[in-house]
């Protein structure tokens, strides 16, 4: 892997041990007792170490990923979310920002956090890091989304107990940055955000709260404490010029996202993609696509 990266890039590896939040660590089995029942009435924690059963119908099994890869016809049955996924969200929302490689010193100004099932298959039209640097935003993304019902059970109640506001879209809970986070690192390293992330961590395991909810909470915290010098103070462009978007630079550079159902006729050719979909994909979001030669061909 080191040999395959560009000569001007530095590749570093770090091991991070996933851990339950303190509320769960003492006795996970007792904590999840009766909390992870699927639509068939099965206790998925006892049988498969899964929970968050009201959120979505995505099947993360290897057999489903393989079936989808072959012909795109497999439909995902309702199921709960595996422990590995829960730990990955705990890592993405807090654990990685506490690792010495990021937390110690002033090595980096910005961070890009990319999910393992998201693939960039052509150069983006805008450098997101330069966008942040020139505009003074805290985050770059294409738009806010309304979180899916069932995927934020209890979220607003937990925030309310601590007096924490959250961005809303109408009456829906807003989310941002789920698959790809490009952000000011100081925001994610701040004690304020990490305390919020720890406070909300229990919901990852019990209700399948995703990282996109946490990142929306982070930008809300900065707006709420806009006069605090640790955020850059009241003259920070994120709380002046971009207050209307909670400090986010909204740019359609991430909009060209091809989802699995659109890939059945694609061979990896940009020209063919434009003929099929009217545009060439910038990003492909697909489970198990590291097995798909078309993605490797497009990336090369």
mmCIF file of C-alpha atoms in Angstrom:
data_model
loop_
_atom_site.group_PDB
_atom_site.id
_atom_site.type_symbol
_atom_site.label_atom_id
_atom_site.label_comp_id
_atom_site.label_asym_id
_atom_site.label_seq_id
_atom_site.Cartn_x
_atom_site.Cartn_y
_atom_site.Cartn_z
ATOM 1 C CA UNK A 1 0.000 0.000 0.000
ATOM 2 C CA UNK A 2 2.812 2.410 0.819
ATOM 3 C CA UNK A 3 4.370 1.725 -2.569
ATOM 4 C CA UNK A 4 1.150 2.626 -4.400
ATOM 5 C CA UNK A 5 0.637 6.138 -2.994
ATOM 6 C CA UNK A 6 1.986 9.272 -4.749
ATOM 7 C CA UNK A 7 5.576 10.165 -3.889
ATOM 8 C CA UNK A 8 4.550 13.493 -2.360
ATOM 9 C CA UNK A 9 2.010 11.849 -0.020
ATOM 10 C CA UNK A 10 2.735 10.464 3.433
ATOM 11 C CA UNK A 11 0.898 7.333 4.500
ATOM 12 C CA UNK A 12 0.604 6.650 8.211
ATOM 13 C CA UNK A 13 -1.140 3.779 9.991
ATOM 14 C CA UNK A 14 -2.658 3.853 13.444
ATOM 15 C CA UNK A 15 -4.463 1.297 15.574
ATOM 16 C CA UNK A 16 -7.479 2.438 17.562
ATOM 17 C CA UNK A 17 -9.262 0.060 19.912
ATOM 18 C CA UNK A 18 -13.068 0.461 19.718
ATOM 19 C CA UNK A 19 -14.779 0.743 23.082
ATOM 20 C CA UNK A 20 -18.352 0.861 24.320
ATOM 21 C CA UNK A 21 -19.475 4.036 26.091
ATOM 22 C CA UNK A 22 -19.218 3.706 29.896
ATOM 23 C CA UNK A 23 -22.966 3.125 30.254
ATOM 24 C CA UNK A 24 -22.645 -0.089 28.228
ATOM 25 C CA UNK A 25 -19.146 -1.345 29.071
ATOM 26 C CA UNK A 26 -19.978 -2.850 32.442
ATOM 27 C CA UNK A 27 -22.428 -5.455 31.067
ATOM 28 C CA UNK A 28 -23.398 -5.108 27.369
ATOM 29 C CA UNK A 29 -25.713 -8.132 27.437
ATOM 30 C CA UNK A 30 -27.702 -6.724 30.346
ATOM 31 C CA UNK A 31 -27.781 -3.260 28.744
ATOM 32 C CA UNK A 32 -29.188 -4.509 25.422
ATOM 33 C CA UNK A 33 -31.622 -6.995 26.966
ATOM 34 C CA UNK A 34 -34.932 -6.577 25.119
ATOM 35 C CA UNK A 35 -33.750 -3.428 23.312
ATOM 36 C CA UNK A 36 -32.856 -4.912 19.919
ATOM 37 C CA UNK A 37 -35.980 -6.685 18.678
ATOM 38 C CA UNK A 38 -36.496 -6.834 14.915
ATOM 39 C CA UNK A 39 -39.782 -6.901 12.992
ATOM 40 C CA UNK A 40 -39.962 -10.673 13.338
ATOM 41 C CA UNK A 41 -39.748 -10.416 17.120
ATOM 42 C CA UNK A 42 -36.215 -11.810 17.252
ATOM 43 C CA UNK A 43 -33.718 -10.486 19.789
ATOM 44 C CA UNK A 44 -30.889 -9.566 17.424
ATOM 45 C CA UNK A 45 -28.443 -8.685 20.176
ATOM 46 C CA UNK A 46 -28.619 -12.221 21.566
ATOM 47 C CA UNK A 47 -28.396 -13.877 18.171
ATOM 48 C CA UNK A 48 -26.028 -11.615 16.210
ATOM 49 C CA UNK A 49 -24.810 -8.659 18.343
ATOM 50 C CA UNK A 50 -26.980 -6.247 16.373
ATOM 51 C CA UNK A 51 -29.224 -3.361 17.415
ATOM 52 C CA UNK A 52 -30.797 -0.134 16.086
ATOM 53 C CA UNK A 53 -33.599 -2.210 14.607
ATOM 54 C CA UNK A 54 -35.942 0.666 13.689
ATOM 55 C CA UNK A 55 -33.438 2.310 11.368
ATOM 56 C CA UNK A 56 -33.664 1.376 7.704
ATOM 57 C CA UNK A 57 -33.539 -1.907 5.878
ATOM 58 C CA UNK A 58 -29.940 -2.067 4.729
ATOM 59 C CA UNK A 59 -28.415 -5.517 4.615
ATOM 60 C CA UNK A 60 -24.665 -5.402 5.322
ATOM 61 C CA UNK A 61 -24.049 -9.140 4.971
ATOM 62 C CA UNK A 62 -21.396 -10.432 2.600
ATOM 63 C CA UNK A 63 -23.987 -12.487 0.687
ATOM 64 C CA UNK A 64 -26.150 -9.429 0.030
ATOM 65 C CA UNK A 65 -23.152 -7.316 -1.033
ATOM 66 C CA UNK A 66 -22.077 -10.066 -3.430
ATOM 67 C CA UNK A 67 -25.590 -10.449 -4.885
ATOM 68 C CA UNK A 68 -25.885 -6.699 -5.390
ATOM 69 C CA UNK A 69 -22.478 -6.638 -7.043
ATOM 70 C CA UNK A 70 -23.399 -9.322 -9.557
ATOM 71 C CA UNK A 71 -26.629 -7.961 -10.965
ATOM 72 C CA UNK A 72 -27.945 -5.192 -8.710
ATOM 73 C CA UNK A 73 -31.236 -7.049 -8.262
ATOM 74 C CA UNK A 74 -30.990 -8.121 -4.624
ATOM 75 C CA UNK A 75 -33.357 -6.365 -2.267
ATOM 76 C CA UNK A 76 -32.316 -5.877 1.341
ATOM 77 C CA UNK A 77 -34.603 -7.419 3.975
ATOM 78 C CA UNK A 78 -35.252 -5.495 7.166
ATOM 79 C CA UNK A 79 -32.552 -6.099 9.733
ATOM 80 C CA UNK A 80 -30.661 -4.483 12.557
ATOM 81 C CA UNK A 81 -27.146 -3.030 12.577
ATOM 82 C CA UNK A 82 -24.019 -5.036 13.456
ATOM 83 C CA UNK A 83 -21.708 -4.228 16.325
ATOM 84 C CA UNK A 84 -18.840 -3.563 13.897
ATOM 85 C CA UNK A 85 -20.871 -0.758 12.318
ATOM 86 C CA UNK A 86 -21.693 0.722 15.734
ATOM 87 C CA UNK A 87 -18.025 0.724 16.707
ATOM 88 C CA UNK A 88 -17.110 2.349 13.380
ATOM 89 C CA UNK A 89 -19.505 5.212 14.153
ATOM 90 C CA UNK A 90 -18.035 5.636 17.627
ATOM 91 C CA UNK A 91 -14.611 5.785 15.995
ATOM 92 C CA UNK A 92 -15.720 8.254 13.310
ATOM 93 C CA UNK A 93 -17.446 10.605 15.759
ATOM 94 C CA UNK A 94 -14.873 10.701 18.573
ATOM 95 C CA UNK A 95 -12.193 8.002 18.694
ATOM 96 C CA UNK A 96 -10.262 9.132 15.645
ATOM 97 C CA UNK A 97 -10.121 12.717 16.896
ATOM 98 C CA UNK A 98 -8.481 11.578 20.116
ATOM 99 C CA UNK A 99 -5.683 9.699 18.399
ATOM 100 C CA UNK A 100 -2.263 11.337 18.942
ATOM 101 C CA UNK A 101 -1.688 11.555 15.180
ATOM 102 C CA UNK A 102 -4.455 14.168 15.039
ATOM 103 C CA UNK A 103 -4.864 15.397 18.592
ATOM 104 C CA UNK A 104 -1.251 16.257 19.431
ATOM 105 C CA UNK A 105 0.546 19.213 17.868
ATOM 106 C CA UNK A 106 -0.529 21.435 14.997
ATOM 107 C CA UNK A 107 0.273 19.184 12.063
ATOM 108 C CA UNK A 108 -3.034 19.569 10.230
ATOM 109 C CA UNK A 109 -5.599 22.299 9.676
ATOM 110 C CA UNK A 110 -8.257 20.212 7.920
ATOM 111 C CA UNK A 111 -9.414 16.621 7.795
ATOM 112 C CA UNK A 112 -11.180 14.404 5.249
ATOM 113 C CA UNK A 113 -12.941 11.390 6.721
ATOM 114 C CA UNK A 114 -14.052 9.001 3.959
ATOM 115 C CA UNK A 115 -16.160 5.881 4.464
ATOM 116 C CA UNK A 116 -14.730 2.623 3.144
ATOM 117 C CA UNK A 117 -17.684 2.152 0.786
ATOM 118 C CA UNK A 118 -17.339 5.547 -0.928
ATOM 119 C CA UNK A 119 -15.125 5.791 -4.010
ATOM 120 C CA UNK A 120 -13.874 8.912 -5.796
ATOM 121 C CA UNK A 121 -13.618 7.939 -9.476
ATOM 122 C CA UNK A 122 -12.617 11.268 -11.052
ATOM 123 C CA UNK A 123 -11.029 14.499 -9.787
ATOM 124 C CA UNK A 124 -13.445 16.846 -7.983
ATOM 125 C CA UNK A 125 -14.169 20.171 -9.720
ATOM 126 C CA UNK A 126 -13.089 22.108 -6.615
ATOM 127 C CA UNK A 127 -10.412 21.393 -4.007
ATOM 128 C CA UNK A 128 -12.468 21.214 -0.787
ATOM 129 C CA UNK A 129 -9.472 22.086 1.377
ATOM 130 C CA UNK A 130 -8.802 25.257 -0.597
ATOM 131 C CA UNK A 131 -12.508 26.046 -0.375
ATOM 132 C CA UNK A 132 -12.332 25.893 3.426
ATOM 133 C CA UNK A 133 -9.097 27.851 3.544
ATOM 134 C CA UNK A 134 -10.223 30.678 1.258
ATOM 135 C CA UNK A 135 -13.759 31.045 2.595
ATOM 136 C CA UNK A 136 -13.151 30.342 6.268
ATOM 137 C CA UNK A 137 -15.901 27.707 6.556
ATOM 138 C CA UNK A 138 -15.787 24.896 9.096
ATOM 139 C CA UNK A 139 -17.072 22.191 6.748
ATOM 140 C CA UNK A 140 -17.666 21.577 3.026
ATOM 141 C CA UNK A 141 -20.568 19.508 1.729
ATOM 142 C CA UNK A 142 -23.264 19.703 -0.933
ATOM 143 C CA UNK A 143 -26.383 20.016 1.228
ATOM 144 C CA UNK A 144 -28.084 19.319 4.525
ATOM 145 C CA UNK A 145 -30.383 16.296 4.652
ATOM 146 C CA UNK A 146 -33.348 15.334 6.824
ATOM 147 C CA UNK A 147 -32.436 12.267 8.871
ATOM 148 C CA UNK A 148 -34.506 9.157 8.165
ATOM 149 C CA UNK A 149 -37.326 8.442 10.650
ATOM 150 C CA UNK A 150 -36.364 5.573 12.919
ATOM 151 C CA UNK A 151 -32.690 6.555 12.741
ATOM 152 C CA UNK A 152 -32.856 9.298 15.363
ATOM 153 C CA UNK A 153 -35.147 7.798 18.003
ATOM 154 C CA UNK A 154 -34.712 9.734 21.258
ATOM 155 C CA UNK A 155 -32.121 12.072 19.737
ATOM 156 C CA UNK A 156 -33.983 15.322 20.333
ATOM 157 C CA UNK A 157 -34.981 14.277 23.836
ATOM 158 C CA UNK A 158 -31.376 13.542 24.799
ATOM 159 C CA UNK A 159 -30.226 16.889 23.378
ATOM 160 C CA UNK A 160 -33.049 18.650 25.188
ATOM 161 C CA UNK A 161 -31.983 17.268 28.557
ATOM 162 C CA UNK A 162 -28.642 19.013 28.144
ATOM 163 C CA UNK A 163 -30.137 22.168 26.630
ATOM 164 C CA UNK A 164 -28.399 21.543 23.296
ATOM 165 C CA UNK A 165 -30.029 22.904 20.110
ATOM 166 C CA UNK A 166 -29.718 21.156 16.747
ATOM 167 C CA UNK A 167 -30.173 22.296 13.125
ATOM 168 C CA UNK A 168 -33.619 21.518 11.745
ATOM 169 C CA UNK A 169 -35.119 21.402 8.259
ATOM 170 C CA UNK A 170 -38.752 22.220 8.815
ATOM 171 C CA UNK A 171 -39.780 19.749 11.490
ATOM 172 C CA UNK A 172 -37.059 17.251 10.506
ATOM 173 C CA UNK A 173 -33.730 16.675 12.223
ATOM 174 C CA UNK A 174 -30.875 17.866 9.991
ATOM 175 C CA UNK A 175 -27.781 15.825 9.214
ATOM 176 C CA UNK A 176 -24.641 16.457 7.190
ATOM 177 C CA UNK A 177 -21.331 14.874 6.214
ATOM 178 C CA UNK A 178 -22.265 11.219 6.611
ATOM 179 C CA UNK A 179 -20.234 9.521 3.863
ATOM 180 C CA UNK A 180 -17.582 12.188 3.435
ATOM 181 C CA UNK A 181 -16.524 14.709 6.069
ATOM 182 C CA UNK A 182 -14.246 17.569 4.968
ATOM 183 C CA UNK A 183 -13.871 19.896 7.929
ATOM 184 C CA UNK A 184 -11.745 22.231 9.997
ATOM 185 C CA UNK A 185 -9.878 19.897 12.327
ATOM 186 C CA UNK A 186 -9.966 22.288 15.293
ATOM 187 C CA UNK A 187 -13.768 21.982 15.343
ATOM 188 C CA UNK A 188 -13.628 18.198 15.681
ATOM 189 C CA UNK A 189 -10.803 18.300 18.247
ATOM 190 C CA UNK A 190 -12.537 20.829 20.479
ATOM 191 C CA UNK A 191 -13.496 19.816 23.998
ATOM 192 C CA UNK A 192 -16.994 21.157 23.362
ATOM 193 C CA UNK A 193 -17.623 18.852 20.407
ATOM 194 C CA UNK A 194 -15.987 15.784 21.972
ATOM 195 C CA UNK A 195 -18.076 16.230 25.117
ATOM 196 C CA UNK A 196 -21.193 16.326 22.936
ATOM 197 C CA UNK A 197 -20.008 13.235 21.040
ATOM 198 C CA UNK A 198 -19.463 11.344 24.292
ATOM 199 C CA UNK A 199 -22.845 12.450 25.602
ATOM 200 C CA UNK A 200 -24.589 11.156 22.458
ATOM 201 C CA UNK A 201 -22.507 7.985 22.026
ATOM 202 C CA UNK A 202 -24.994 5.672 23.712
ATOM 203 C CA UNK A 203 -27.500 6.337 20.927
ATOM 204 C CA UNK A 204 -25.133 4.933 18.293
ATOM 205 C CA UNK A 205 -25.451 1.495 19.854
ATOM 206 C CA UNK A 206 -29.076 1.594 20.943
ATOM 207 C CA UNK A 207 -30.743 3.512 18.105
ATOM 208 C CA UNK A 208 -28.211 3.556 15.223
ATOM 209 C CA UNK A 209 -27.528 7.299 15.389
ATOM 210 C CA UNK A 210 -25.164 8.031 12.505
ATOM 211 C CA UNK A 211 -22.135 10.305 12.319
ATOM 212 C CA UNK A 212 -24.075 12.778 10.171
ATOM 213 C CA UNK A 213 -26.144 13.711 13.243
ATOM 214 C CA UNK A 214 -23.003 14.271 15.310
ATOM 215 C CA UNK A 215 -21.386 16.489 12.670
ATOM 216 C CA UNK A 216 -24.531 18.631 12.523
ATOM 217 C CA UNK A 217 -24.346 18.924 16.317
ATOM 218 C CA UNK A 218 -20.721 20.073 15.986
ATOM 219 C CA UNK A 219 -21.482 22.974 13.660
ATOM 220 C CA UNK A 220 -24.467 23.965 15.804
ATOM 221 C CA UNK A 221 -22.181 24.115 18.865
ATOM 222 C CA UNK A 222 -19.858 26.523 17.088
ATOM 223 C CA UNK A 223 -22.741 28.823 16.149
ATOM 224 C CA UNK A 224 -24.132 28.702 19.688
ATOM 225 C CA UNK A 225 -20.748 29.651 21.193
ATOM 226 C CA UNK A 226 -19.827 32.081 18.420
ATOM 227 C CA UNK A 227 -18.101 34.581 20.731
ATOM 228 C CA UNK A 228 -15.729 31.993 22.176
ATOM 229 C CA UNK A 229 -12.148 32.656 21.076
ATOM 230 C CA UNK A 230 -11.366 28.947 20.859
ATOM 231 C CA UNK A 231 -13.693 28.794 17.856
ATOM 232 C CA UNK A 232 -12.035 31.798 16.250
ATOM 233 C CA UNK A 233 -14.057 34.472 17.997
ATOM 234 C CA UNK A 234 -16.931 36.644 16.746
ATOM 235 C CA UNK A 235 -15.021 37.620 13.574
ATOM 236 C CA UNK A 236 -14.653 34.028 12.333
ATOM 237 C CA UNK A 237 -16.183 33.867 8.802
ATOM 238 C CA UNK A 238 -17.981 30.664 9.828
ATOM 239 C CA UNK A 239 -20.133 32.636 12.284
ATOM 240 C CA UNK A 240 -20.408 35.814 10.215
ATOM 241 C CA UNK A 241 -20.390 35.222 6.444
ATOM 242 C CA UNK A 242 -21.665 31.621 6.649
ATOM 243 C CA UNK A 243 -23.936 31.756 9.686
ATOM 244 C CA UNK A 244 -26.960 31.039 7.479
ATOM 245 C CA UNK A 245 -25.527 27.622 6.616
ATOM 246 C CA UNK A 246 -24.171 26.970 10.138
ATOM 247 C CA UNK A 247 -20.626 27.672 8.978
ATOM 248 C CA UNK A 248 -20.741 25.174 6.089
ATOM 249 C CA UNK A 249 -19.582 25.917 2.557
ATOM 250 C CA UNK A 250 -22.355 24.311 0.495
ATOM 251 C CA UNK A 251 -21.027 23.366 -2.935
ATOM 252 C CA UNK A 252 -22.382 20.886 -5.480
ATOM 253 C CA UNK A 253 -18.956 19.316 -5.951
ATOM 254 C CA UNK A 254 -20.208 16.272 -4.038
ATOM 255 C CA UNK A 255 -23.555 16.032 -5.793
ATOM 256 C CA UNK A 256 -22.526 13.615 -8.567
ATOM 257 C CA UNK A 257 -23.125 10.548 -6.443
ATOM 258 C CA UNK A 258 -24.039 7.309 -8.198
ATOM 259 C CA UNK A 259 -25.949 4.901 -5.969
ATOM 260 C CA UNK A 260 -25.943 1.104 -6.475
ATOM 261 C CA UNK A 261 -29.216 0.917 -8.399
ATOM 262 C CA UNK A 262 -27.744 3.124 -11.146
ATOM 263 C CA UNK A 263 -24.665 1.003 -11.825
ATOM 264 C CA UNK A 264 -26.143 -1.963 -13.690
ATOM 265 C CA UNK A 265 -25.232 -0.609 -17.144
ATOM 266 C CA UNK A 266 -21.946 1.056 -16.267
ATOM 267 C CA UNK A 267 -18.592 -0.431 -17.328
ATOM 268 C CA UNK A 268 -16.357 2.173 -15.701
ATOM 269 C CA UNK A 269 -16.260 4.529 -18.660
ATOM 270 C CA UNK A 270 -16.904 8.214 -17.976
ATOM 271 C CA UNK A 271 -18.306 8.702 -21.488
ATOM 272 C CA UNK A 272 -20.677 5.773 -21.070
ATOM 273 C CA UNK A 273 -21.846 7.101 -17.701
ATOM 274 C CA UNK A 274 -22.662 10.463 -19.261
ATOM 275 C CA UNK A 275 -24.677 8.719 -21.968
ATOM 276 C CA UNK A 276 -26.567 6.598 -19.424
ATOM 277 C CA UNK A 277 -27.145 9.141 -16.669
ATOM 278 C CA UNK A 278 -26.461 12.505 -18.291
ATOM 279 C CA UNK A 279 -23.351 12.959 -16.174
ATOM 280 C CA UNK A 280 -20.160 11.150 -15.236
ATOM 281 C CA UNK A 281 -20.019 9.960 -11.620
ATOM 282 C CA UNK A 282 -17.684 11.724 -9.226
ATOM 283 C CA UNK A 283 -18.455 9.460 -6.283
ATOM 284 C CA UNK A 284 -19.783 5.916 -6.085
ATOM 285 C CA UNK A 285 -21.424 4.755 -2.866
ATOM 286 C CA UNK A 286 -21.618 0.996 -2.832
ATOM 287 C CA UNK A 287 -20.972 -1.742 -0.327
ATOM 288 C CA UNK A 288 -18.154 -4.066 -1.333
ATOM 289 C CA UNK A 289 -17.082 -2.032 -4.367
ATOM 290 C CA UNK A 290 -13.431 -2.810 -3.683
ATOM 291 C CA UNK A 291 -14.350 -6.114 -5.394
ATOM 292 C CA UNK A 292 -15.671 -4.286 -8.471
ATOM 293 C CA UNK A 293 -13.112 -4.017 -11.250
ATOM 294 C CA UNK A 294 -15.048 -1.171 -12.890
ATOM 295 C CA UNK A 295 -14.299 1.074 -9.918
ATOM 296 C CA UNK A 296 -10.584 0.251 -10.055
ATOM 297 C CA UNK A 297 -10.581 0.848 -13.809
ATOM 298 C CA UNK A 298 -12.278 4.233 -13.399
ATOM 299 C CA UNK A 299 -9.888 5.257 -10.611
ATOM 300 C CA UNK A 300 -6.836 4.353 -12.681
#
